[in-house]
Amino acid sequence: MEEKKKVIFSGIQPSGNLTIGNYLGALKNWVKLQDEYDCYFCVVDLHAITVKQEPKDLRRRTLEVLAIYLAAGINPDKNTIFIQSHVPTHSEATWILNCFTYVGELERMTQYKSKSQNSGGGESVRAGLLNYPVLMAADILLYNTDLVPVGKDQTQHIELTRDIAERFNNLYSPTFNIPEGYIPEDGAKIMDLQNPTKKMSKSSDNPNSYILIMDSPEIIRKKINRCVTDSIGKVKYSDDQPGIKNLITILSAITGITHEEIEKKYEGKGYAQFKSDTAEAIINELRPLQERVNDLLKDKKYLENIYKRGAEKAYYVSSKILRKMQKKIGCIPVSRSSESY
Ligand code: TYM
């Protein structure tokens, strides 16, 4: 008998244009894991509205993120690819899980602390920003997920997901699988090109601080050329040289060449050649992906087919767990005429 595959769930917010941080921290690993696991890859549009969004931009970016998943090599015939707002069980489960989550836990999340400060703090912080990790917990727990491949910045949210799941399981009876995070060895935290002590982020105000998956070769060359380094002049993977360390991480995550080999290759050569080679490696990695994204975006019917199919499967699987949750907490079950989407 064929052994049941373990389950992966992961997602990316269409809250800005995706960066090579999203690519190297998440997407590239999803592609590597997709054959071994039963995977759910979601475009988490409801997460994106925790900060202000222009509706037409959100629609455009949601489709673009979906196209990027496919262009990066996620196979739609083997994986479930869907848009979060198409599957209402996520919002329903979030409400229930909210009732098993403490405000103090949510206020301790570092992402909440920094994002709430950015949005003015105090009265003007949206409740959705505080509750965001509960929606993420619902995403993960609704599929009996075993593994969540993400970048390092998400580890605190996964810890919280585990705590909520364990709390629910202890109060009632085992309901949820307890998921594990899966953080890549290289690329787990790509840093800001202008301030390499900060994470590269799609929501940064300074376009020179990030490289977008869809940036043109000229822009990529310019951004790498201008990125902040130091005056030491040695290509070394060291905390004293965060800018250079970040470029080594990027080059290594793309090419698979180890940090030591990179240091050796550029010994005594300064930064110019190293920067230029790093830019070319990024360009070569992204070029075929960008061409596929542009082709895919011309075929909206094809994309629609994929996200419709994905939503049906995701709804079918997640509604079983949602009903289990409802039953355990005391909601009266109702037999429905159809279980279909
Ligand atoms: P988001 O949209 O901020 O980022 C998507 C993925 O990209 C990773 N990432 C990075 N990795 C390395 N270096 C960086 N500079 C970098 N920036 C982003 C993130 O770690 C993430 O893996 N809450 C999540 C989305 C989400 C989710 C989920 C993830 C919602 N529900 C369920 C997993 C499972 C988020 O905001 O990711």
XYZ file of C-alpha atoms in Angstrom, residues 52-187:
136
model
C -4.251 49.444 3.728
C -4.605 48.071 0.170
C -5.856 49.584 -3.051
C -8.461 47.004 -4.258
C -7.331 46.997 -7.896
C -3.674 46.606 -6.891
C -4.563 43.764 -4.546
C -6.417 41.976 -7.372
C -3.491 42.443 -9.764
C -0.905 41.300 -7.226
C -2.961 38.278 -6.138
C -2.935 36.947 -9.697
C 0.724 37.850 -10.110
C 1.668 35.904 -6.969
C -0.268 32.910 -8.288
C 1.571 33.204 -11.618
C 4.891 33.426 -9.750
C 4.117 30.197 -7.862
C 3.532 28.435 -11.172
C 6.462 30.070 -12.947
C 8.817 29.098 -10.110
C 7.931 25.476 -10.819
C 5.045 24.584 -8.517
C 3.129 21.908 -10.415
C -0.636 22.621 -10.337
C -1.469 18.998 -11.100
C 0.376 17.702 -8.052
C -0.252 20.518 -5.549
C -3.258 22.426 -4.302
C -2.801 26.072 -5.263
C -5.512 28.485 -4.163
C -6.491 31.970 -3.019
C -7.278 32.282 0.681
C -10.479 34.358 0.367
C -11.999 31.682 -1.917
C -12.052 29.202 0.954
C -14.335 30.528 3.727
C -13.316 27.854 6.257
C -10.156 29.902 6.934
C -12.127 32.853 8.277
C -14.523 30.624 10.210
C -11.722 28.671 11.869
C -9.970 31.949 12.694
C -12.929 33.048 14.793
C -12.934 29.820 16.781
C -9.159 29.883 17.282
C -9.373 33.538 18.373
C -11.359 32.275 21.330
C -8.400 30.076 22.320
C -5.711 32.731 21.919
C -4.638 35.301 24.492
C -4.297 38.995 23.634
C -0.985 38.994 25.528
C 0.401 36.314 23.196
C -0.568 38.348 20.146
C 0.868 41.574 21.568
C 4.211 39.831 22.058
C 4.638 39.055 18.328
C 7.601 41.078 17.058
C 5.994 41.598 13.644
C 2.922 43.083 15.346
C 5.095 45.371 17.445
C 6.956 46.778 14.467
C 3.951 46.974 12.110
C 1.730 48.619 14.735
C 4.399 51.247 15.358
C 4.590 51.907 11.618
C 0.835 52.417 11.449
C 0.923 55.110 14.135
C 0.457 52.946 17.237
C -2.372 53.138 19.834
C -5.917 53.850 18.683
C -5.212 53.653 14.959
C -3.826 50.090 14.971
C -6.262 47.785 13.212
C -7.490 44.751 15.156
C -6.668 42.616 12.097
C -2.987 43.391 12.543
C -3.131 41.975 16.065
C -5.201 38.937 15.058
C -3.209 38.155 11.915
C -1.254 35.215 13.448
C -4.559 33.518 14.336
C -5.564 33.556 10.654
C -2.166 32.053 9.891
C -2.755 29.376 12.557
C -6.125 28.578 10.948
C -4.471 28.283 7.523
C -2.015 25.752 8.866
C -4.221 23.751 11.233
C -7.117 23.266 8.785
C -5.062 20.850 6.698
C -3.474 18.717 9.429
C -0.203 20.209 8.285
C 3.069 18.524 9.241
C 5.543 21.013 7.820
C 5.475 24.767 7.152
C 8.338 25.931 4.897
C 8.950 29.629 5.616
C 11.705 32.176 6.175
C 13.063 32.856 9.651
C 10.768 35.847 10.283
C 7.774 33.484 10.554
C 9.114 31.177 13.287
C 7.366 33.083 16.084
C 4.020 32.712 14.293
C 4.560 28.990 13.896
C 5.402 28.666 17.592
C 2.116 30.411 18.393
C 0.242 28.083 16.004
C 1.676 25.119 17.888
C 0.679 26.625 21.243
C -2.897 27.268 20.097
C -3.182 23.746 18.645
C -1.836 22.133 21.808
C -4.164 24.215 23.964
C -7.194 23.144 21.911
C -6.091 19.501 21.889
C -5.617 19.522 25.668
C -8.958 21.189 26.368
C -10.916 18.781 24.176
C -9.226 15.778 22.615
C -6.573 15.468 19.898
C -7.926 17.479 16.970
C -4.932 19.104 15.296
C -1.607 17.833 14.128
C 1.185 19.858 15.721
C 3.081 21.374 12.772
C 6.811 22.057 12.495
C 8.466 24.983 10.762
C 10.959 24.263 7.993
C 13.571 26.986 7.583
C 16.064 26.795 4.703
C 19.775 26.494 5.491
C 20.649 29.396 3.234
C 18.273 32.214 2.343
